[in-house]
mmCIF file of N, CA and C in Angstrom:
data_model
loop_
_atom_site.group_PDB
_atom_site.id
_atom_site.type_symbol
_atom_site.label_atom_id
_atom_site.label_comp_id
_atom_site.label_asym_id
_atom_site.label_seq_id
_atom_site.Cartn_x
_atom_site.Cartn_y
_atom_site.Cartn_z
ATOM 1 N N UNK A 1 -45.084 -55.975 5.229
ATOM 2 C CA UNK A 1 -44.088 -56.225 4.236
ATOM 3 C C UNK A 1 -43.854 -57.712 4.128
ATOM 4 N N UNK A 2 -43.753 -58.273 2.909
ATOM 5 C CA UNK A 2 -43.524 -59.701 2.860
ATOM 6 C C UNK A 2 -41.671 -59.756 2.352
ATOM 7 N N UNK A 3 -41.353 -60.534 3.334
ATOM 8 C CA UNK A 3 -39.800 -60.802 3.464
ATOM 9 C C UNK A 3 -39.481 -61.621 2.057
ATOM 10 N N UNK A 4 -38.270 -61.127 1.557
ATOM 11 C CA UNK A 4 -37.893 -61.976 0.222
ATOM 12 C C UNK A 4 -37.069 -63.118 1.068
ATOM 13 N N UNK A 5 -36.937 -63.970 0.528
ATOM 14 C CA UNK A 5 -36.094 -65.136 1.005
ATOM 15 C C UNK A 5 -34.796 -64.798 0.245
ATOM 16 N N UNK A 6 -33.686 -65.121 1.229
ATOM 17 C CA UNK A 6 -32.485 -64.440 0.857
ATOM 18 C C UNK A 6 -31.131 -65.836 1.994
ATOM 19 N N UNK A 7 -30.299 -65.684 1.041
ATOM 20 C CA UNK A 7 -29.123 -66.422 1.847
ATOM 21 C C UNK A 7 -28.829 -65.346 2.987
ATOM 22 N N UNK A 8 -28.691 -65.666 3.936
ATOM 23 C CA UNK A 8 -27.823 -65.012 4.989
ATOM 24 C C UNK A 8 -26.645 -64.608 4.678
ATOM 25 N N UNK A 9 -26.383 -63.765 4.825
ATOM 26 C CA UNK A 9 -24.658 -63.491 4.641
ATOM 27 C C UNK A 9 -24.286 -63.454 5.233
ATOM 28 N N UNK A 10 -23.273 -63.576 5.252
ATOM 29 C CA UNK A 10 -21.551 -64.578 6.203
ATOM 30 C C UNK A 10 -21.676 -63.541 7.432
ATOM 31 N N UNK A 11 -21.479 -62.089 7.622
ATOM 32 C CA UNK A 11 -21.180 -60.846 8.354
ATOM 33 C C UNK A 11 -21.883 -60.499 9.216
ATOM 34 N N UNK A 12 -23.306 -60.981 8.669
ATOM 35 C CA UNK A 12 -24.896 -60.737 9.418
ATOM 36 C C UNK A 12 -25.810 -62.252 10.256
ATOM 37 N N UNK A 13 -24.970 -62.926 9.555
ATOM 38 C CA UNK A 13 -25.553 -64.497 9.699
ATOM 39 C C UNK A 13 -26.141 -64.167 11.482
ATOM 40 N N UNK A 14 -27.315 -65.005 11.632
ATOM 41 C CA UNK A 14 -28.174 -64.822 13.300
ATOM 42 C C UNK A 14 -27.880 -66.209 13.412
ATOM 43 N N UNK A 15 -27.273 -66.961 13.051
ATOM 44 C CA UNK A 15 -26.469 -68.513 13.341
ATOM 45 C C UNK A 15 -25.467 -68.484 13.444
ATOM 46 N N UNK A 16 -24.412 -69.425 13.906
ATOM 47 C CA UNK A 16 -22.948 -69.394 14.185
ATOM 48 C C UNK A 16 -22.158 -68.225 14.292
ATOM 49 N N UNK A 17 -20.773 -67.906 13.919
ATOM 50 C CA UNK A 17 -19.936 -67.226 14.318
ATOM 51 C C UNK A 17 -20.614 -65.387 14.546
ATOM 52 N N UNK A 18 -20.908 -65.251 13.293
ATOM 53 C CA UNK A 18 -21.021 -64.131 13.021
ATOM 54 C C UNK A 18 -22.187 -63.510 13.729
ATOM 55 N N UNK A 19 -23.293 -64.584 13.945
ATOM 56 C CA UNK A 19 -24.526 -64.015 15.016
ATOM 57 C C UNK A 19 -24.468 -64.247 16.384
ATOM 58 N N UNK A 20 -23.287 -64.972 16.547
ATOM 59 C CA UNK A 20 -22.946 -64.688 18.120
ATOM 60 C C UNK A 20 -22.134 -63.676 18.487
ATOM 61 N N UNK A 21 -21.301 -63.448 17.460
ATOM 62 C CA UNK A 21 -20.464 -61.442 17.412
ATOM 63 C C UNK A 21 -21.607 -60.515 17.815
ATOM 64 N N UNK A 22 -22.394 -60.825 16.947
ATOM 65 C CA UNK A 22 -23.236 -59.776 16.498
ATOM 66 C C UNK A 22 -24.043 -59.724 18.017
ATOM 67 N N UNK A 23 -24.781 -60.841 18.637
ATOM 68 C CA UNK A 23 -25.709 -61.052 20.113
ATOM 69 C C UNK A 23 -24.174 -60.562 21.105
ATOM 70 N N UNK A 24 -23.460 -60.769 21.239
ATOM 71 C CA UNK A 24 -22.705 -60.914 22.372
ATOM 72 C C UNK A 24 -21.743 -58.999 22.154
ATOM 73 N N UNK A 25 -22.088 -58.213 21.165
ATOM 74 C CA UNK A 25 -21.583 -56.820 20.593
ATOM 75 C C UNK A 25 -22.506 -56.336 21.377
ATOM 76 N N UNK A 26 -24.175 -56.903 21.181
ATOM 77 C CA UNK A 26 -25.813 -56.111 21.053
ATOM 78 C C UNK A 26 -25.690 -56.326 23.131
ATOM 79 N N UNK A 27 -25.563 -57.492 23.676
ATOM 80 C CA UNK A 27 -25.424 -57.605 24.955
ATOM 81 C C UNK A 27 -24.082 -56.345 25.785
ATOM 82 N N UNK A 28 -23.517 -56.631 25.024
ATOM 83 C CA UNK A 28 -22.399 -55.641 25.891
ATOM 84 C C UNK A 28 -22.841 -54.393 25.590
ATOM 85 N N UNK A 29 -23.729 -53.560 24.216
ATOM 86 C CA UNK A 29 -24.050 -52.509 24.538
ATOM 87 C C UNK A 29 -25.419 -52.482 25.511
ATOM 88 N N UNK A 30 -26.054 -53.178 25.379
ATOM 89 C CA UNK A 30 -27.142 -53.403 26.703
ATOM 90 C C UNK A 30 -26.996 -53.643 28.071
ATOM 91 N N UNK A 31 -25.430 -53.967 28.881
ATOM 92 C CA UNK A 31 -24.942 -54.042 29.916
ATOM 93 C C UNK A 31 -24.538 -52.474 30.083
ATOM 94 N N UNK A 32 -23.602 -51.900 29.568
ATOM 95 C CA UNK A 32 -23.239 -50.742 29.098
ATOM 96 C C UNK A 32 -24.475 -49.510 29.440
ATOM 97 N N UNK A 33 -25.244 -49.721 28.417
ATOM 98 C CA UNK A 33 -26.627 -48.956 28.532
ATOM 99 C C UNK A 33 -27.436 -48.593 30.200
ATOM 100 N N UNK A 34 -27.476 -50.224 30.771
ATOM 101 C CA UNK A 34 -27.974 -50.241 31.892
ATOM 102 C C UNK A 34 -27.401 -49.494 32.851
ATOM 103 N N UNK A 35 -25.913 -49.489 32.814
ATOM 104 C CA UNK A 35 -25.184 -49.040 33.888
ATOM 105 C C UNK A 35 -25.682 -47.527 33.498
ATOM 106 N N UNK A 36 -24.978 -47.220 32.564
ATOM 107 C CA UNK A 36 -25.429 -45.820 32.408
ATOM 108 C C UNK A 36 -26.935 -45.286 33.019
ATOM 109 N N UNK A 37 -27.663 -46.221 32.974
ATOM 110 C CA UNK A 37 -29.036 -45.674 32.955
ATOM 111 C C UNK A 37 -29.234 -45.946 34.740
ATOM 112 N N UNK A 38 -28.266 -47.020 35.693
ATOM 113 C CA UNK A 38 -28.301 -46.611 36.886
ATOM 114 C C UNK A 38 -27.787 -45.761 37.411
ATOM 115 N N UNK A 39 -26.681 -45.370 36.801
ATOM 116 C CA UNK A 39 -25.988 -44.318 37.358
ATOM 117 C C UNK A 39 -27.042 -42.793 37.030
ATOM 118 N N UNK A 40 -27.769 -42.789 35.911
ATOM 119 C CA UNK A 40 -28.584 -41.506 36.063
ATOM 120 C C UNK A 40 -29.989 -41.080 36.851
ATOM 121 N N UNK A 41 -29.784 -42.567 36.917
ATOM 122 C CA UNK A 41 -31.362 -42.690 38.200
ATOM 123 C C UNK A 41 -30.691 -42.244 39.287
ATOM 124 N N UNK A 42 -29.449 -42.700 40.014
ATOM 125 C CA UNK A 42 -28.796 -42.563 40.845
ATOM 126 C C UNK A 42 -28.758 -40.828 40.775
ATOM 127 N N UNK A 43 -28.099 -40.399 39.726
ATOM 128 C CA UNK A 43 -28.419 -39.015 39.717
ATOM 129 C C UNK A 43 -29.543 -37.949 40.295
ATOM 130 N N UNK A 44 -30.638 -38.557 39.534
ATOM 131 C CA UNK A 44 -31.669 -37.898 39.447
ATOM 132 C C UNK A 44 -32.019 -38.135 41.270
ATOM 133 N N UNK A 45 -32.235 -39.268 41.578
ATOM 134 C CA UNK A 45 -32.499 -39.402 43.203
ATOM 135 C C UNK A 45 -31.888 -38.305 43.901
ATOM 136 N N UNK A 46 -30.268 -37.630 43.658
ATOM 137 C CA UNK A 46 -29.359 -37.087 44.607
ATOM 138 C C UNK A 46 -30.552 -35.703 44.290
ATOM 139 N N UNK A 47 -30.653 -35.191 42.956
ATOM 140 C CA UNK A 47 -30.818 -33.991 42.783
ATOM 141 C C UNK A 47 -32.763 -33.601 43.143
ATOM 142 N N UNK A 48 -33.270 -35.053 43.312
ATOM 143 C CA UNK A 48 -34.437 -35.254 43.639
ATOM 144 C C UNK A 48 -34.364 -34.329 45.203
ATOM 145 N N UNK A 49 -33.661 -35.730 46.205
ATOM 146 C CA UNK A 49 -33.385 -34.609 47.522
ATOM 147 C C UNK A 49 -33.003 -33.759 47.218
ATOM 148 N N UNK A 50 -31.858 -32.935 46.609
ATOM 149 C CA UNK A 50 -31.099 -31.974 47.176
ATOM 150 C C UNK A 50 -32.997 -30.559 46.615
ATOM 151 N N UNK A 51 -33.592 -31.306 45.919
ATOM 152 C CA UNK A 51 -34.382 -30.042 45.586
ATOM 153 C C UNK A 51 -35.513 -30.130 46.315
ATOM 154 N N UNK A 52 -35.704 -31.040 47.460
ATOM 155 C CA UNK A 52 -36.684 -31.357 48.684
ATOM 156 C C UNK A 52 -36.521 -30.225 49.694
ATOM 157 N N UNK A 53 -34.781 -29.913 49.706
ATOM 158 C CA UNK A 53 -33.861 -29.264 50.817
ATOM 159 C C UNK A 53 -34.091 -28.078 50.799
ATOM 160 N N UNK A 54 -34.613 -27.520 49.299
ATOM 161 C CA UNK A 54 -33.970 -26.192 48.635
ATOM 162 C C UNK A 54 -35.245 -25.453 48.776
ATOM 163 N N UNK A 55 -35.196 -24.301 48.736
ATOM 164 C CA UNK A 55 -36.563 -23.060 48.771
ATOM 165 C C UNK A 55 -37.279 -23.680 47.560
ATOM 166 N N UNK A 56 -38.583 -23.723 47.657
ATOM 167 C CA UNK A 56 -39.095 -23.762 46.470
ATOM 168 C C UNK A 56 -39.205 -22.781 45.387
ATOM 169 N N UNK A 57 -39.153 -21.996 46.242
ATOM 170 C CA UNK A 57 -38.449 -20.277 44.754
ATOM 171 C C UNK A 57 -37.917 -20.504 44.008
ATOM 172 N N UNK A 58 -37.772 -20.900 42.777
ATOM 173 C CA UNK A 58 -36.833 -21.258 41.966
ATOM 174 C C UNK A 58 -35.967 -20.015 41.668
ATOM 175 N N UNK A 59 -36.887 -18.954 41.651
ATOM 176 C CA UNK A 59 -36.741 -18.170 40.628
ATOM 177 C C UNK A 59 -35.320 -17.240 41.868
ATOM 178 N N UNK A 60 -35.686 -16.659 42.901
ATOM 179 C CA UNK A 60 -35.104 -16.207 43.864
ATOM 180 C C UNK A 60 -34.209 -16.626 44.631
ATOM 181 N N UNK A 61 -34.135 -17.926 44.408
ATOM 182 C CA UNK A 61 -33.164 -19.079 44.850
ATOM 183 C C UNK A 61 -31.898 -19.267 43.866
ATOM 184 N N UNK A 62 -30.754 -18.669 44.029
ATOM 185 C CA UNK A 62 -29.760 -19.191 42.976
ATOM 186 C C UNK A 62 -29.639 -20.259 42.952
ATOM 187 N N UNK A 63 -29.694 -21.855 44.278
ATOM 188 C CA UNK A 63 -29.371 -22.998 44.056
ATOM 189 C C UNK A 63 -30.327 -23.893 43.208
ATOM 190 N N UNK A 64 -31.954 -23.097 43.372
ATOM 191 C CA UNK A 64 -32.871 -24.019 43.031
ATOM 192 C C UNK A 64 -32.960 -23.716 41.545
ATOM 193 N N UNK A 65 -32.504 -23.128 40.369
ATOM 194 C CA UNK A 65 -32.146 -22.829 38.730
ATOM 195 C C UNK A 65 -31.562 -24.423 38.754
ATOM 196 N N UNK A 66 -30.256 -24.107 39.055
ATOM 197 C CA UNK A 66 -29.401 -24.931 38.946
ATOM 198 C C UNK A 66 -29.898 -26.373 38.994
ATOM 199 N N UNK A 67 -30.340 -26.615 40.041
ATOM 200 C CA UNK A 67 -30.506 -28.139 40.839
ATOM 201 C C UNK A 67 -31.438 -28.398 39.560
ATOM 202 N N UNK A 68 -32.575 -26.946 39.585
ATOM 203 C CA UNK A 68 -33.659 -28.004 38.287
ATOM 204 C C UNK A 68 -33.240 -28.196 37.154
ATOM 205 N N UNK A 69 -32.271 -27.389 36.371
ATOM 206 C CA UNK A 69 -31.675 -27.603 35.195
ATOM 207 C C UNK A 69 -30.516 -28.758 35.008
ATOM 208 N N UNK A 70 -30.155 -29.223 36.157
ATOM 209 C CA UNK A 70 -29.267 -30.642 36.323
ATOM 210 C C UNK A 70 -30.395 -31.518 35.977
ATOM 211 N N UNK A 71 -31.319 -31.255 37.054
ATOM 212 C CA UNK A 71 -32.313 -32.585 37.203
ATOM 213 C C UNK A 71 -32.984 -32.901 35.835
ATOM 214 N N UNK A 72 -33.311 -31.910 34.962
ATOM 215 C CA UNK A 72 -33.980 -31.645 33.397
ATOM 216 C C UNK A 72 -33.008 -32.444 32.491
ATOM 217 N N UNK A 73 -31.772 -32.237 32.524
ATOM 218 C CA UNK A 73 -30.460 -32.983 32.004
ATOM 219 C C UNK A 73 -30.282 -34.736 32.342
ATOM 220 N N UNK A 74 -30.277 -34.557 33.482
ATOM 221 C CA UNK A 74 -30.462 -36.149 34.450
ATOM 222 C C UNK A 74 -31.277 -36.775 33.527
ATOM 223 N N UNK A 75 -32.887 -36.393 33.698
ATOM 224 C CA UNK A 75 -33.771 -37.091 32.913
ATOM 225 C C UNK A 75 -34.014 -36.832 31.499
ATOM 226 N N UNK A 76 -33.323 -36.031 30.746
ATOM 227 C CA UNK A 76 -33.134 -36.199 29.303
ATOM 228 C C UNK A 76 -32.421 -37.460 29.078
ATOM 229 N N UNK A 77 -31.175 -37.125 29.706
ATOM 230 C CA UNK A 77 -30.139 -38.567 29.623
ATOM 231 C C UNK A 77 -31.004 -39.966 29.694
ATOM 232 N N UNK A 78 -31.643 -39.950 30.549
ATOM 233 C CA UNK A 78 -32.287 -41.075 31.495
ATOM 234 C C UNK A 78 -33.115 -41.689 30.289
ATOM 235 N N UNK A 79 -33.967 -40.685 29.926
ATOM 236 C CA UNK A 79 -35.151 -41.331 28.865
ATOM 237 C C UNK A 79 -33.938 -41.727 27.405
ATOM 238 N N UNK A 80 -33.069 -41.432 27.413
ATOM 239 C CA UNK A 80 -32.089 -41.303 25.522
ATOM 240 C C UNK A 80 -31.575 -42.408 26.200
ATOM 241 N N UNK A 81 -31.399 -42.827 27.624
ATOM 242 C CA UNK A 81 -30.724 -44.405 27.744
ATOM 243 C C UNK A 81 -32.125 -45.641 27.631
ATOM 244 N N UNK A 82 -33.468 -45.510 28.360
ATOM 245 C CA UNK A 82 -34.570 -45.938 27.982
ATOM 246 C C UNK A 82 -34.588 -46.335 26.725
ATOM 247 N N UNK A 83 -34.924 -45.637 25.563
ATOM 248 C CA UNK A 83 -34.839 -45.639 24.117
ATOM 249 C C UNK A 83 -33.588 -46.324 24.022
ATOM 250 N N UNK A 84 -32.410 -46.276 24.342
ATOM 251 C CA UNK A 84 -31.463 -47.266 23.407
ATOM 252 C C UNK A 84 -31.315 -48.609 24.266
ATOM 253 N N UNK A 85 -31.887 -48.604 24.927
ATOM 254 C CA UNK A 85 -32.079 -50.440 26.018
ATOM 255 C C UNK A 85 -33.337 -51.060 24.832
ATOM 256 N N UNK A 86 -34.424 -49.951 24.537
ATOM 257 C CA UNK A 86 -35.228 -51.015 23.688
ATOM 258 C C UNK A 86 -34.593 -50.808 22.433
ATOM 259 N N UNK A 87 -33.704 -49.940 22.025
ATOM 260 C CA UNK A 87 -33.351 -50.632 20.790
ATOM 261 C C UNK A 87 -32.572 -51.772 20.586
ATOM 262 N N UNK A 88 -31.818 -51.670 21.725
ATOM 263 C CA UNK A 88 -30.599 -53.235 21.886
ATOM 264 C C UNK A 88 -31.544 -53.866 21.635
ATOM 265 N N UNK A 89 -32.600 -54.514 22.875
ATOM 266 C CA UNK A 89 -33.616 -55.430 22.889
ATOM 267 C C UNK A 89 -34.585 -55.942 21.805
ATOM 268 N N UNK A 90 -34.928 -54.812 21.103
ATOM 269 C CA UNK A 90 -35.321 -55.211 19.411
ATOM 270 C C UNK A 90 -33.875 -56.368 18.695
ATOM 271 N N UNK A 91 -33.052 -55.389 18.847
ATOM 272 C CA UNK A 91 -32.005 -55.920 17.461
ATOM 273 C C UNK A 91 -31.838 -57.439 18.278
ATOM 274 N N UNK A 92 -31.488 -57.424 19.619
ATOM 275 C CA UNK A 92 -31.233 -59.028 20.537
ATOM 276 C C UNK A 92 -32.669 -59.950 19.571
ATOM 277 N N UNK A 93 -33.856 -59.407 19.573
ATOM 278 C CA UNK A 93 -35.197 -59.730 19.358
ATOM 279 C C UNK A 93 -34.784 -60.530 17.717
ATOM 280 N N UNK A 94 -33.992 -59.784 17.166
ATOM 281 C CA UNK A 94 -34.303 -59.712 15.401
ATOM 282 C C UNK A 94 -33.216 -60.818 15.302
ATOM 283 N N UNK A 95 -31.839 -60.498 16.136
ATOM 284 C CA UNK A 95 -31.175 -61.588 15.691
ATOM 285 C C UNK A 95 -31.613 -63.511 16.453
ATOM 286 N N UNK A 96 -32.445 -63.504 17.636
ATOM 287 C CA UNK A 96 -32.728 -64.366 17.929
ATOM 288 C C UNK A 96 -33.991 -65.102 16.942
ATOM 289 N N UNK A 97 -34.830 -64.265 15.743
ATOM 290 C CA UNK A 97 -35.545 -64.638 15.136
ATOM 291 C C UNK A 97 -35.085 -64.592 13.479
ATOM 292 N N UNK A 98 -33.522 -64.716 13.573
ATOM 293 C CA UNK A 98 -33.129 -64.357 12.373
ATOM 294 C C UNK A 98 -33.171 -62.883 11.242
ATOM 295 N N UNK A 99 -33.327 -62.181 11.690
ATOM 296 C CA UNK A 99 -33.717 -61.000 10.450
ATOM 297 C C UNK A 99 -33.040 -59.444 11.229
ATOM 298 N N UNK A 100 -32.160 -60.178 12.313
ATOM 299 C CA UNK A 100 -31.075 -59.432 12.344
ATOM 300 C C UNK A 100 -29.928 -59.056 10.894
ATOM 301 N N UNK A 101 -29.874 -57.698 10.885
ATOM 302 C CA UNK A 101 -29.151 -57.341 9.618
ATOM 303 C C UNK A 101 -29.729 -57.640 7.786
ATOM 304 N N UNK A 102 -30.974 -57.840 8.381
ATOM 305 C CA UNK A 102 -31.631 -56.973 7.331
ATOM 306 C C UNK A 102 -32.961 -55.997 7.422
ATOM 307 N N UNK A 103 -32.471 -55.365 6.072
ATOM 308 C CA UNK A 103 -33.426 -54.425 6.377
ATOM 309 C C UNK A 103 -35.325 -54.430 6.279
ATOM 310 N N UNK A 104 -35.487 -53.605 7.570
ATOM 311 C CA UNK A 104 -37.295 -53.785 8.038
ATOM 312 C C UNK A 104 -38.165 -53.183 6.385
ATOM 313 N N UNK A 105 -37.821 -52.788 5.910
ATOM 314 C CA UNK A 105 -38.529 -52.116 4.826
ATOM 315 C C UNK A 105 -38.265 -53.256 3.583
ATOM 316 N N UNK A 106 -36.974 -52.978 3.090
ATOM 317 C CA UNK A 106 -36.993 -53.781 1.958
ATOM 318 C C UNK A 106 -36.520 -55.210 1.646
ATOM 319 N N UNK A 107 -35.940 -55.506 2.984
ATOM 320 C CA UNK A 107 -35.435 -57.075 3.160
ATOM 321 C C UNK A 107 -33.968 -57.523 2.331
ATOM 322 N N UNK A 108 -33.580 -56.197 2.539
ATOM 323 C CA UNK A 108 -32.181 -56.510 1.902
ATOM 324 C C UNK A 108 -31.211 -56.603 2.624
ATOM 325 N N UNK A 109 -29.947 -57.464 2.477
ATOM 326 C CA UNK A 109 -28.993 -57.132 3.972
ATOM 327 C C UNK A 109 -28.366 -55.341 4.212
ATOM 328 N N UNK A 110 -28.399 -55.147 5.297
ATOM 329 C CA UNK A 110 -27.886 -54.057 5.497
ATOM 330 C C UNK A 110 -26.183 -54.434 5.607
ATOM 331 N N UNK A 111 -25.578 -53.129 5.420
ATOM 332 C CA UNK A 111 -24.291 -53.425 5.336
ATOM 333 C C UNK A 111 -23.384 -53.807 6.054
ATOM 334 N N UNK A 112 -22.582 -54.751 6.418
ATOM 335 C CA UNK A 112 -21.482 -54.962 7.124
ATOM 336 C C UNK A 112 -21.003 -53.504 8.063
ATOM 337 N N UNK A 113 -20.512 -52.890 7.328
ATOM 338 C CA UNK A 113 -20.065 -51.355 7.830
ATOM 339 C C UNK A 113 -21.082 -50.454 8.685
ATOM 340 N N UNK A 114 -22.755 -50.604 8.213
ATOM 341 C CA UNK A 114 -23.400 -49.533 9.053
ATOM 342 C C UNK A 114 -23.765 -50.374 10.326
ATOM 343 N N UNK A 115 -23.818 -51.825 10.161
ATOM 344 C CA UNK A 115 -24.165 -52.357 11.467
ATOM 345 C C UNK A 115 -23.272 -51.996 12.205
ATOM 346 N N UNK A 116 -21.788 -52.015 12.083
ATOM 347 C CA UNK A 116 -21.012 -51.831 12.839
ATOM 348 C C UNK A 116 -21.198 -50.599 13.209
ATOM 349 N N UNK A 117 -21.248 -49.700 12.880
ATOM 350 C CA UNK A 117 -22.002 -47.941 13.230
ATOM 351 C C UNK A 117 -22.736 -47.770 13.845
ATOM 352 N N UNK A 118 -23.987 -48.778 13.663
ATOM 353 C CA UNK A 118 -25.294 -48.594 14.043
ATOM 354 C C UNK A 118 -25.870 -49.904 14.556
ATOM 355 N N UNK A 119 -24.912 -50.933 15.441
ATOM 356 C CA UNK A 119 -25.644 -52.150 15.759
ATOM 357 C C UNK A 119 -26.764 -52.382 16.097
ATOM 358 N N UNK A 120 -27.587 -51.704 16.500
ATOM 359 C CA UNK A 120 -29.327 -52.094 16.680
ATOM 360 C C UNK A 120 -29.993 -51.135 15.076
ATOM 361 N N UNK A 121 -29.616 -51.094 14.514
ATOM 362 C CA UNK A 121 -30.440 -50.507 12.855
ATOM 363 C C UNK A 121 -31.229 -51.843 12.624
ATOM 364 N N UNK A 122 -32.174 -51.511 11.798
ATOM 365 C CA UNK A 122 -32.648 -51.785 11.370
ATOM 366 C C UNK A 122 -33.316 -51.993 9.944
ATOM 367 N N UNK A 123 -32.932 -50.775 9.245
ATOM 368 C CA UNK A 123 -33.148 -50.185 8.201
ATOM 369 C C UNK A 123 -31.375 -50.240 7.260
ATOM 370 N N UNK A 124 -31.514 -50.572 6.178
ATOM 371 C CA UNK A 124 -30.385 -50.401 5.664
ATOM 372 C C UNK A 124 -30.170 -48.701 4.728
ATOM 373 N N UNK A 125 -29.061 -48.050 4.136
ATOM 374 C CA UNK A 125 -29.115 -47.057 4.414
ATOM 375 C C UNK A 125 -29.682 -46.385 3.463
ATOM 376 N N UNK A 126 -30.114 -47.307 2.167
ATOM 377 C CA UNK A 126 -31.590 -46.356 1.359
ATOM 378 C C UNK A 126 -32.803 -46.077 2.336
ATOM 379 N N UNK A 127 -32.886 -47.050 2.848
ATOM 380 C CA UNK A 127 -34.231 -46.269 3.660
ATOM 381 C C UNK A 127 -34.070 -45.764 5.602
ATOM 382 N N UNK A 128 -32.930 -45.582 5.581
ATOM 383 C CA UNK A 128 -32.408 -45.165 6.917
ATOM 384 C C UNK A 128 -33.503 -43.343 6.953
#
C-alpha cells in the first residue's frame, strides 16, 4: 500500500503531547499485559506439578479432569496475553515510526474514539 501524505492530527500526533499519551497508554497496557502473562505462567507451573502428583488416569481420576481443564484455561489465557504483548509492541512500533493512528489499509486517521477502545488498532473502522 502506498501511504497518502496526510497532516497528523492533533489526537493521534506520534510527536509531542498527544504521541507521548498515546506511547506511555500503549506501555502501561504492555506492563499490565506482562504481569498478567506472569502470573499465568506462574499458574500453569502450579498446575504443571500438581498434574506430575496426580494418577495419570484422567479419566478415573476425579482430580486429574479438573487439573487438565484448569491447565487448558491457564494456557488459553497465556497464548490471548502472548497475542496482545505483540499487539502493544506493533502499535509502540507504529507510533515510534509515525503511522501510529492511521489506518494500515487506507491511510486515513483512525478515530480519536476507537483508538481509545482499541489502542493497538490498526485499521480504522471501515476496514476493521
Amino acid at each position: 500500500m502506498t501511504r497518502r501524505a496526510r497532516a497528523v492530527p492533533a489526537d493521534v500526533a506520534s510527536t509531542g503531547t498527544a504521541g507521548a499519551v498515546a506511547e506511555a497508554r500503549l506501555r502501561a497496557l504492555r506492563a499490565e499485559a506482562e504481569a498478567e502473562l506472569r502470573a499465568a505462567s506462574e499458574r500453569i507451573a502450579e498446575l504443571t506439578a500438581a498434574r506430575a502428583d496426580a494418577n495419570s488416569d484422567d479419566e478415573h481420576d476425579p482430580e486429574g479432569a479438573t487439573i487438565g481443564f484448569e491447565w487448558s484455561q491457564a494456557d488459553a489465557i497465556r497464548t490471548g496475553l502472548r497475542q496482545r504483548l505483540a499487539e502493544v509492541d506493533a502499535a509502540l512500533r507504529r507510533v515510534a515510526d509515525g503511522t501510529y493512528g492511521f489506518c494500515a489499509v487506507c491511510g486515513d486517521p483512525i478515530a480519536a474514539a476507537r483508538l481509545e477502545a482499541r489502542p493497538t488498532t490498526d485499521r480504522c473502522i471501515r476496514h476493521a
